[in-house]
PDB file of C-alpha atoms in Angstrom:
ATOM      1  CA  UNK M 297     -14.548  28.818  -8.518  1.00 59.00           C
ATOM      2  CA  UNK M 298     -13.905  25.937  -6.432  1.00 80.00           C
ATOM      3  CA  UNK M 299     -15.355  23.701  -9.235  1.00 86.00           C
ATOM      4  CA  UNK M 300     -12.586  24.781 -11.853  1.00 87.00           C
ATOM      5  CA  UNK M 301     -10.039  24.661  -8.449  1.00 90.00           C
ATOM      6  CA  UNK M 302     -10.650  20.758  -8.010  1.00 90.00           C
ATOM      7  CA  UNK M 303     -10.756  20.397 -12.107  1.00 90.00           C
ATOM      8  CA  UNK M 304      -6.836  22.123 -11.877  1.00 91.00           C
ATOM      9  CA  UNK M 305      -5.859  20.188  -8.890  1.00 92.00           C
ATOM     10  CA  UNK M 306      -7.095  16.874 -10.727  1.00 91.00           C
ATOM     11  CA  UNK M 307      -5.081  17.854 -13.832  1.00 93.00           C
ATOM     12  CA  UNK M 308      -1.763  18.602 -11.894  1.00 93.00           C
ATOM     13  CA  UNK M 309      -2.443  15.336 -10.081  1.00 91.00           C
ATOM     14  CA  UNK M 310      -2.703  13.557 -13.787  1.00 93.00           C
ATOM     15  CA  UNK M 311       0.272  15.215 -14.822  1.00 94.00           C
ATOM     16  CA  UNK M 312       2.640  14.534 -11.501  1.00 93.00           C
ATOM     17  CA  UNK M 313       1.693  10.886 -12.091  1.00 92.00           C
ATOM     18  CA  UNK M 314       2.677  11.223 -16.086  1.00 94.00           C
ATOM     19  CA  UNK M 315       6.073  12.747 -14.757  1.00 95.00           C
ATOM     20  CA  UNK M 316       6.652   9.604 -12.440  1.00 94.00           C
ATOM     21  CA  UNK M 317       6.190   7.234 -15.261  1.00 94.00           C
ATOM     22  CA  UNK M 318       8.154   8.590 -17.414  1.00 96.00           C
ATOM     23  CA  UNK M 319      10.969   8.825 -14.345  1.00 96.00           C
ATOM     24  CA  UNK M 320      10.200   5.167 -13.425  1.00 95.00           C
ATOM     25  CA  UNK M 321      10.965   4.176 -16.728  1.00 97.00           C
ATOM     26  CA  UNK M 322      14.019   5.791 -16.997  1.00 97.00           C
ATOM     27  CA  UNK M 323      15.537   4.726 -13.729  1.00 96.00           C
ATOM     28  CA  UNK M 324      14.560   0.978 -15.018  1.00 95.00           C
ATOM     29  CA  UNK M 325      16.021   1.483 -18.183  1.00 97.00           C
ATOM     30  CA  UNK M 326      19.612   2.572 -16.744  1.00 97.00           C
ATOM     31  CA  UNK M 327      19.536  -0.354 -14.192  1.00 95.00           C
ATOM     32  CA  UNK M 328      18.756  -2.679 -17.030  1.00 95.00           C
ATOM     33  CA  UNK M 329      21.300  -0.522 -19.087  1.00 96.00           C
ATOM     34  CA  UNK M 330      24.244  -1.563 -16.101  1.00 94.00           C
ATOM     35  CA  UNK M 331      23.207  -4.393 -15.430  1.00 91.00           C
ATOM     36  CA  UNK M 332      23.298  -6.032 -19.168  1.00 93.00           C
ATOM     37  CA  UNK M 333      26.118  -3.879 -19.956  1.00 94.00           C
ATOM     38  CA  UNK M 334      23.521  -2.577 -22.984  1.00 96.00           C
ATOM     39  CA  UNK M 335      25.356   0.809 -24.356  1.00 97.00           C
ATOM     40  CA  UNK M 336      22.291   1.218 -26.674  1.00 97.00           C
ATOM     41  CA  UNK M 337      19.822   1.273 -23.762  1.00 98.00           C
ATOM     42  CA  UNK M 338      21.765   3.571 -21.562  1.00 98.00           C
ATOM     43  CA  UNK M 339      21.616   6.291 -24.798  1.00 98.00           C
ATOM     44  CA  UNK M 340      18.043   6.233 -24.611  1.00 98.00           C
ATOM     45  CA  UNK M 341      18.009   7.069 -21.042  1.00 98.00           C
ATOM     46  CA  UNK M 342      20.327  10.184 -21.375  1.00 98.00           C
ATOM     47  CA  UNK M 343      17.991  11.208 -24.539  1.00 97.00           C
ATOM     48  CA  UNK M 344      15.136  10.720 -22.838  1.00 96.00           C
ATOM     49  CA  UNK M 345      16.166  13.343 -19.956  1.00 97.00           C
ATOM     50  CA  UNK M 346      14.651  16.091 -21.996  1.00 96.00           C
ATOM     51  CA  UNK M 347      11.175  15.248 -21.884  1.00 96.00           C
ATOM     52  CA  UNK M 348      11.735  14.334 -17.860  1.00 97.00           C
ATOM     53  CA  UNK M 349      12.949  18.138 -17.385  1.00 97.00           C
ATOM     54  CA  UNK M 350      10.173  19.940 -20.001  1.00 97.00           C
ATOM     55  CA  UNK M 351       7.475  17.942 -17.500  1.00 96.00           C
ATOM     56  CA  UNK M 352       9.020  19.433 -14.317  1.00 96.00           C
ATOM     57  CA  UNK M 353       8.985  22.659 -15.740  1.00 96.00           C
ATOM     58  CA  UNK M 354       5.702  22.041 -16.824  1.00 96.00           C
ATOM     59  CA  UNK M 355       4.256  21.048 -13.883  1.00 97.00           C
ATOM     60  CA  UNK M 356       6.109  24.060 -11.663  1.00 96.00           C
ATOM     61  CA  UNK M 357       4.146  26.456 -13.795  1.00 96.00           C
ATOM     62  CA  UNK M 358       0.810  24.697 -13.269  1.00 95.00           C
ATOM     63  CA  UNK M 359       1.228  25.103  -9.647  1.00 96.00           C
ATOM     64  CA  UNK M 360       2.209  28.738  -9.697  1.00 95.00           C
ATOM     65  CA  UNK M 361      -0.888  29.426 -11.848  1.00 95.00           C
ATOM     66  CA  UNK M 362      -3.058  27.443  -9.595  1.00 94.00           C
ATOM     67  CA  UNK M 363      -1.806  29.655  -6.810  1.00 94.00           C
ATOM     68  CA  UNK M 364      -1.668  33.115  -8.306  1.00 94.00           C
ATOM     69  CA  UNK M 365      -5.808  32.549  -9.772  1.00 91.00           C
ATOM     70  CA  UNK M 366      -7.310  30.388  -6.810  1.00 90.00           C
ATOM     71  CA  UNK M 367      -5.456  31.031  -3.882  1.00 89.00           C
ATOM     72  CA  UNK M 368      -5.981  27.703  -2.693  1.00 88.00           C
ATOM     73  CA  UNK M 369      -5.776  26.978   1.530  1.00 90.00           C
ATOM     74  CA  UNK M 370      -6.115  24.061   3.765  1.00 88.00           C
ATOM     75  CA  UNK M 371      -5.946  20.697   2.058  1.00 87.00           C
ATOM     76  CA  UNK M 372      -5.531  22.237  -1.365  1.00 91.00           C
ATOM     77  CA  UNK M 373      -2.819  24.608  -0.329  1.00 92.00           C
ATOM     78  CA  UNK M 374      -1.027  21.619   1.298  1.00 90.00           C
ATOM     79  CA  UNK M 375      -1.349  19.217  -2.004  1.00 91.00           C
ATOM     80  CA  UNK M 376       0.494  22.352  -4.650  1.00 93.00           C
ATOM     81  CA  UNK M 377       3.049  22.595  -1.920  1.00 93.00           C
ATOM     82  CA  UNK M 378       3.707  18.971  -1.752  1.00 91.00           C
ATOM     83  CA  UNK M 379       3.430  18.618  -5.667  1.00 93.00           C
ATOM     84  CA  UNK M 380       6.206  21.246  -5.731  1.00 95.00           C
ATOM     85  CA  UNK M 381       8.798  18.864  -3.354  1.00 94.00           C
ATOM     86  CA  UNK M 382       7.875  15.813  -5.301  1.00 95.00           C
ATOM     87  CA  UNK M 383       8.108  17.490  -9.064  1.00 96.00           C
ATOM     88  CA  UNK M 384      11.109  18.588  -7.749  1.00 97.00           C
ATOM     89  CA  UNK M 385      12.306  15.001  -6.337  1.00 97.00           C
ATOM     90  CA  UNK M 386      11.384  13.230  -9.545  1.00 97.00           C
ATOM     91  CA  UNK M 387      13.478  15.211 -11.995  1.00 97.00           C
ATOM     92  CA  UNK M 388      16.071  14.597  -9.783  1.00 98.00           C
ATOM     93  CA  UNK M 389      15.645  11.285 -10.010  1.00 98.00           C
ATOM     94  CA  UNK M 390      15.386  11.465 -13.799  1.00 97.00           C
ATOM     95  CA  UNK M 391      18.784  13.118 -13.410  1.00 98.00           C
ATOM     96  CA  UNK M 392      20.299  10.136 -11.339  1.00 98.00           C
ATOM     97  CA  UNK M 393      18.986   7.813 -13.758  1.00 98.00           C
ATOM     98  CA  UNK M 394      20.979   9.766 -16.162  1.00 98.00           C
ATOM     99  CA  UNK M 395      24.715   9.784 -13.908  1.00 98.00           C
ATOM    100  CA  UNK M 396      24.121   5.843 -13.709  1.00 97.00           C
ATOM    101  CA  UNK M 397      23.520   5.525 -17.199  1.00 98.00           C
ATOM    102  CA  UNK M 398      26.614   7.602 -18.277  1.00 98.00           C
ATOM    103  CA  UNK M 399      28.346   5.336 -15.615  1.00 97.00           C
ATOM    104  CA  UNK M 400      26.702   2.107 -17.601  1.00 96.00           C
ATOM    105  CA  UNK M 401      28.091   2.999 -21.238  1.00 97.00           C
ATOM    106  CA  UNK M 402      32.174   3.302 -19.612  1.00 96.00           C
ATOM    107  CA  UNK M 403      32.002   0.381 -17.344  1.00 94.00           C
ATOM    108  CA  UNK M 404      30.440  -1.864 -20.162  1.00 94.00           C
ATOM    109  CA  UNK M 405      33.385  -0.536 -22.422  1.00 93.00           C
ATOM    110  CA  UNK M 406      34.977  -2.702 -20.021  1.00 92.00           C
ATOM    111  CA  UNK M 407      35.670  -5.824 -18.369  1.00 92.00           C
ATOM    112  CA  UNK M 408      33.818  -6.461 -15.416  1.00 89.00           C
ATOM    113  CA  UNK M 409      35.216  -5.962 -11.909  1.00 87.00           C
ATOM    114  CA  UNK M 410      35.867  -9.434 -10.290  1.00 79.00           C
ATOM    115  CA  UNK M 411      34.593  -8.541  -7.098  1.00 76.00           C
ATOM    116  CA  UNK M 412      31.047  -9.813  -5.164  1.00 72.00           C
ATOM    117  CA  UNK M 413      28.838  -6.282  -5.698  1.00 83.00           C
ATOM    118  CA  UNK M 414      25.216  -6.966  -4.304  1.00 82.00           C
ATOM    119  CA  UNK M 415      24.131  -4.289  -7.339  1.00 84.00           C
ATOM    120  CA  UNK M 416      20.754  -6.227  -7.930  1.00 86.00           C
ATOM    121  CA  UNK M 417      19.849  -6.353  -4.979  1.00 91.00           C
ATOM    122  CA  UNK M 418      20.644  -2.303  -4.173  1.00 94.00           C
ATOM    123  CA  UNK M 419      19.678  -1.786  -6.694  1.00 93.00           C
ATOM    124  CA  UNK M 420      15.922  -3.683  -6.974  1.00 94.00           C
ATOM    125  CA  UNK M 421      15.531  -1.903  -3.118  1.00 96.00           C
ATOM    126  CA  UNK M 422      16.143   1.763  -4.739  1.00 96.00           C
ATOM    127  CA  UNK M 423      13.467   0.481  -7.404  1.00 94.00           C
ATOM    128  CA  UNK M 424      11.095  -0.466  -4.959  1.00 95.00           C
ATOM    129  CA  UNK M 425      11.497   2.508  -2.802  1.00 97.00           C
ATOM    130  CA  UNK M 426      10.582   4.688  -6.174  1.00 95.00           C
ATOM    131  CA  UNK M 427       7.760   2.617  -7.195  1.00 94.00           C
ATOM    132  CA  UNK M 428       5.990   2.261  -3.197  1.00 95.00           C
ATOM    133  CA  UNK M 429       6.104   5.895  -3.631  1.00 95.00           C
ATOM    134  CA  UNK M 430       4.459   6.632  -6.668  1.00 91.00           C
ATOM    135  CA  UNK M 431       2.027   4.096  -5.367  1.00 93.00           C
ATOM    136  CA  UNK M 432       1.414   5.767  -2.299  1.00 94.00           C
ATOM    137  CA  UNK M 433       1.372   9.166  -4.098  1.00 90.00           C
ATOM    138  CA  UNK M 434      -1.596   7.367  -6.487  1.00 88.00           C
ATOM    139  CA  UNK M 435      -3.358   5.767  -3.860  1.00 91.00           C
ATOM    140  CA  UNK M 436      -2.863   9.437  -1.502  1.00 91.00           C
ATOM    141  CA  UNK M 437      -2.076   6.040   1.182  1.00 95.00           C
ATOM    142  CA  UNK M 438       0.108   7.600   4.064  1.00 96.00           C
ATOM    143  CA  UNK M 439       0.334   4.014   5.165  1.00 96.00           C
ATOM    144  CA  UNK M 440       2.240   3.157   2.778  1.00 97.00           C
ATOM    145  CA  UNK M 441       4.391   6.091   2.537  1.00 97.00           C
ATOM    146  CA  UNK M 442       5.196   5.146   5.942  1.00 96.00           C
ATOM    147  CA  UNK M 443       6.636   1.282   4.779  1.00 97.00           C
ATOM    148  CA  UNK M 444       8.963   3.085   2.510  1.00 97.00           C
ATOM    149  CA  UNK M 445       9.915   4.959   5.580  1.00 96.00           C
ATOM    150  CA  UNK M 446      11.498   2.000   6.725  1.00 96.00           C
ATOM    151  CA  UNK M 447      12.849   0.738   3.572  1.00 96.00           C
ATOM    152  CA  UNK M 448      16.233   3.199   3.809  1.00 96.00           C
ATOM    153  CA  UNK M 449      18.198   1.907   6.138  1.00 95.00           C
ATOM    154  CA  UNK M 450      18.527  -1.053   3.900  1.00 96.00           C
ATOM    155  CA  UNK M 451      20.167   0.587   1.006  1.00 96.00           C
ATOM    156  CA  UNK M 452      22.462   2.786   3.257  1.00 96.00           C
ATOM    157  CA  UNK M 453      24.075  -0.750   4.467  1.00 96.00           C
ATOM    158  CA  UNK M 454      24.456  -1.834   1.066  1.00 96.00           C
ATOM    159  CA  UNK M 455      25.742   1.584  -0.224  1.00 95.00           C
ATOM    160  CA  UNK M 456      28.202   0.650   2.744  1.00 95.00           C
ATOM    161  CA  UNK M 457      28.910  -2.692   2.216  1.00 94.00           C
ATOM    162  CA  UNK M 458      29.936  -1.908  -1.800  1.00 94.00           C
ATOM    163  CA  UNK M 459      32.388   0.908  -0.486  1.00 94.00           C
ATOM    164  CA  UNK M 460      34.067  -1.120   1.630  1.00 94.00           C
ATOM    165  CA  UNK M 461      33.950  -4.096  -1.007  1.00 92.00           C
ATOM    166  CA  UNK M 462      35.425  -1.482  -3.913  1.00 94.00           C
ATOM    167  CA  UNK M 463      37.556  -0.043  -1.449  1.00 93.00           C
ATOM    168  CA  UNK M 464      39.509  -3.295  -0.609  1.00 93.00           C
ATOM    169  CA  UNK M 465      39.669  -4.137  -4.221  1.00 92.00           C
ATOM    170  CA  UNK M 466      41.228  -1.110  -5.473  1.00 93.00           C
ATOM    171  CA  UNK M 467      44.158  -1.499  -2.525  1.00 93.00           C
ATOM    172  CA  UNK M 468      44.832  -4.928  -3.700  1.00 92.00           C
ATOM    173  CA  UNK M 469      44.838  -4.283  -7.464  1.00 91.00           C
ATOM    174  CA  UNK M 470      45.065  -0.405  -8.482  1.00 91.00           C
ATOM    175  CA  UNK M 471      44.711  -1.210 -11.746  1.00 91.00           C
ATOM    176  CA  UNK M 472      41.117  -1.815 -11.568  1.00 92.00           C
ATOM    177  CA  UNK M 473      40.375   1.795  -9.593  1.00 94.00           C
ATOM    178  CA  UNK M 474      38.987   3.853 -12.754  1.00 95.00           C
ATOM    179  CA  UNK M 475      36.185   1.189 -12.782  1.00 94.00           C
ATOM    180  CA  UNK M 476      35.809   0.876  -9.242  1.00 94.00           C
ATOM    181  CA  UNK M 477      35.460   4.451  -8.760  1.00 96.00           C
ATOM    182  CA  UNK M 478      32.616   4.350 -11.486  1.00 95.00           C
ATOM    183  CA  UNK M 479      30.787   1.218  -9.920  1.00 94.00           C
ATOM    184  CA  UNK M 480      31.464   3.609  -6.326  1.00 95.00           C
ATOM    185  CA  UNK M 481      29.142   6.270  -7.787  1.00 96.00           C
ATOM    186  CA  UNK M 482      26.633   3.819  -9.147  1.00 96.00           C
ATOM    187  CA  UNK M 483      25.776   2.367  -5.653  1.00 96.00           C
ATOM    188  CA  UNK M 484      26.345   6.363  -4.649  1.00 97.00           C
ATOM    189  CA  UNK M 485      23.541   7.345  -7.210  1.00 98.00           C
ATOM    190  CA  UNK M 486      21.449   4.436  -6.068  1.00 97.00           C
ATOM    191  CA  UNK M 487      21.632   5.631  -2.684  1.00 97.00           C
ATOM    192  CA  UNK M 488      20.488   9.145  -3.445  1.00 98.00           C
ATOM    193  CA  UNK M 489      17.420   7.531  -5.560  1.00 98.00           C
ATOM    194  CA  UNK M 490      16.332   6.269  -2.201  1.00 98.00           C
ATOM    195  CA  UNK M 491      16.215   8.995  -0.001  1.00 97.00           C
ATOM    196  CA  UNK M 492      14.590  10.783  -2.052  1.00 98.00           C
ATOM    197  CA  UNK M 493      12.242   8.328  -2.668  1.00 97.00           C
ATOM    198  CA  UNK M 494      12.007   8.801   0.893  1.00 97.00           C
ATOM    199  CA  UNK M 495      11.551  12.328   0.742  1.00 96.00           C
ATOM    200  CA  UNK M 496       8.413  11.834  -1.646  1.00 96.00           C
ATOM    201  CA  UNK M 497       6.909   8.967   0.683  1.00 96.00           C
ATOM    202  CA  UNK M 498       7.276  12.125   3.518  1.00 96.00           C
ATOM    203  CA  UNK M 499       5.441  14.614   1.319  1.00 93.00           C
ATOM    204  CA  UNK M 500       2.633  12.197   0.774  1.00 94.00           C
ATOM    205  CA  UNK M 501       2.388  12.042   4.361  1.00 94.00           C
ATOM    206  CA  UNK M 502       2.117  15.448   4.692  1.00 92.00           C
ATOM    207  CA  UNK M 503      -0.348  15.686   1.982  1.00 89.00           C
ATOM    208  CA  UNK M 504      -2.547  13.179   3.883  1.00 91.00           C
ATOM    209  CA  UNK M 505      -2.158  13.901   7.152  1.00 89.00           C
ATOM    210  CA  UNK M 506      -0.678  17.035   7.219  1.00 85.00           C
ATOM    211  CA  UNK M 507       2.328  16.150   9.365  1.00 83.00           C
ATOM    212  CA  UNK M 508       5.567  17.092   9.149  1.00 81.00           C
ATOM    213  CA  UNK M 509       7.855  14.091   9.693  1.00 78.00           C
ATOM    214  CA  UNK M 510      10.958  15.123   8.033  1.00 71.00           C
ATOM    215  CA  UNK M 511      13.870  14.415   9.925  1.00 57.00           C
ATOM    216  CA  UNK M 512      11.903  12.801  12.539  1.00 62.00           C
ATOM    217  CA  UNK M 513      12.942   8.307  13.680  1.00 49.00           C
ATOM    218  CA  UNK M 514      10.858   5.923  11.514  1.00 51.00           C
ATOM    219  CA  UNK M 515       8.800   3.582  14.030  1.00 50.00           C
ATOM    220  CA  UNK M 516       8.793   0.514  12.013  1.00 48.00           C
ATOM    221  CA  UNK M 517       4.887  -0.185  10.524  1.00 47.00           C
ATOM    222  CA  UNK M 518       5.126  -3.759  11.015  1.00 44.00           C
TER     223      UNK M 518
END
């Protein structure tokens, strides 16, 4: 029994890891998508959603089967619950990856904003957050869960530096305010991507460790 338990867990771990790819790539392919103003590109991300959602549903009903014949506890208990959060995190992501990529094909129907938007760099820290996660999730390294921890704060200035950028811009010329508003829910989707990248470096702590540290102050790891 416990042999075939481990042999489940190892599967569901194989597959969480499949559904992060796939997520990854998606969230790279709508930056790239807004970035080179690449309508094709951004198409492939919203067609790719599908397969993002059939692995989250997927996965779900591996870990309510794992549950219902094994009645797992401890350790094993703790790793389907966090699986749960984090399935549930990454189509979400998927889903963001989506919104910006919808927001890509309209704003490269048009000209760009003349404004100074720090989008790479937002937008490379959002990336980073993801893929620290998925690394610590890999690695089961609540170290490194904790580094992405600290990585937050960093995109919440930047989500409110472009507001207040966007925000001046659209006073001083309203004609530019459809695309602002669109390039306002970008940085807003980026933002989201990051906490809950966030939320998946927690869960890996609390597969680990098994502490709770949700809604609990980052100490800095440094």
């Amino acid at each position: 029994m416990a042999k075939h338990l481990q042999r489940d867990l190892g599967d569901l771990k194989k597959d969480l890891l499949a559904s992060g790819s796939l997520v990854e790539e998606a969230l790279n392919h709508a930056i790239e998508a807004l970035v080179n103003r690449s309508i094709n590109l951004a198409e492939v991300v919203i067609e790719g959603d599908y397969q993002i959602n059939q692995k989250e549903n997927q996965i779900e009903e591996e870990c309510l089967k794992i549950l219902a014949l094994h009645q797992p506890v401890a350790a094993d208990l703790r790793f389907i619950i966090s699986v749960l959060k984090v399935n549930n995190d990454l189509e979400r992501i998927g889903d963001l990856a989506v919104n910006i990529a919808e927001r890509a094909i309209y704003l490269s129907s048009h000209d760009p904003l003349k404004a100074a938007l720090n989008f790479p760099r937002m937008a490379d820290g959002a990336r980073k957050m993801v893929r620290k996660s998925l690394d610590a999730l890999i690695g089961m390294d609540a170290k490194l869960a904790r580094v992405v921890l600290t990585m937050d704060d960093e995109i919440d200035d930047l989500n409110r530096e472009m507001y207040t950028t966007l925000q001046d811009l659209m006073r001083q010329s309203p004609e530019f305010i459809d695309r602002a508003v669109h390039t306002l829910s970008v940085s807003r989707y980026l933002e989201r991507i990051a906490d809950l990248a966030t939320n998946i470096a927690e869960d890996v702590v609390f597969m680990v460790e098994g502490e709770l540290i949700r809604h609990q102050a980052v100490k800095n790891t440094e």
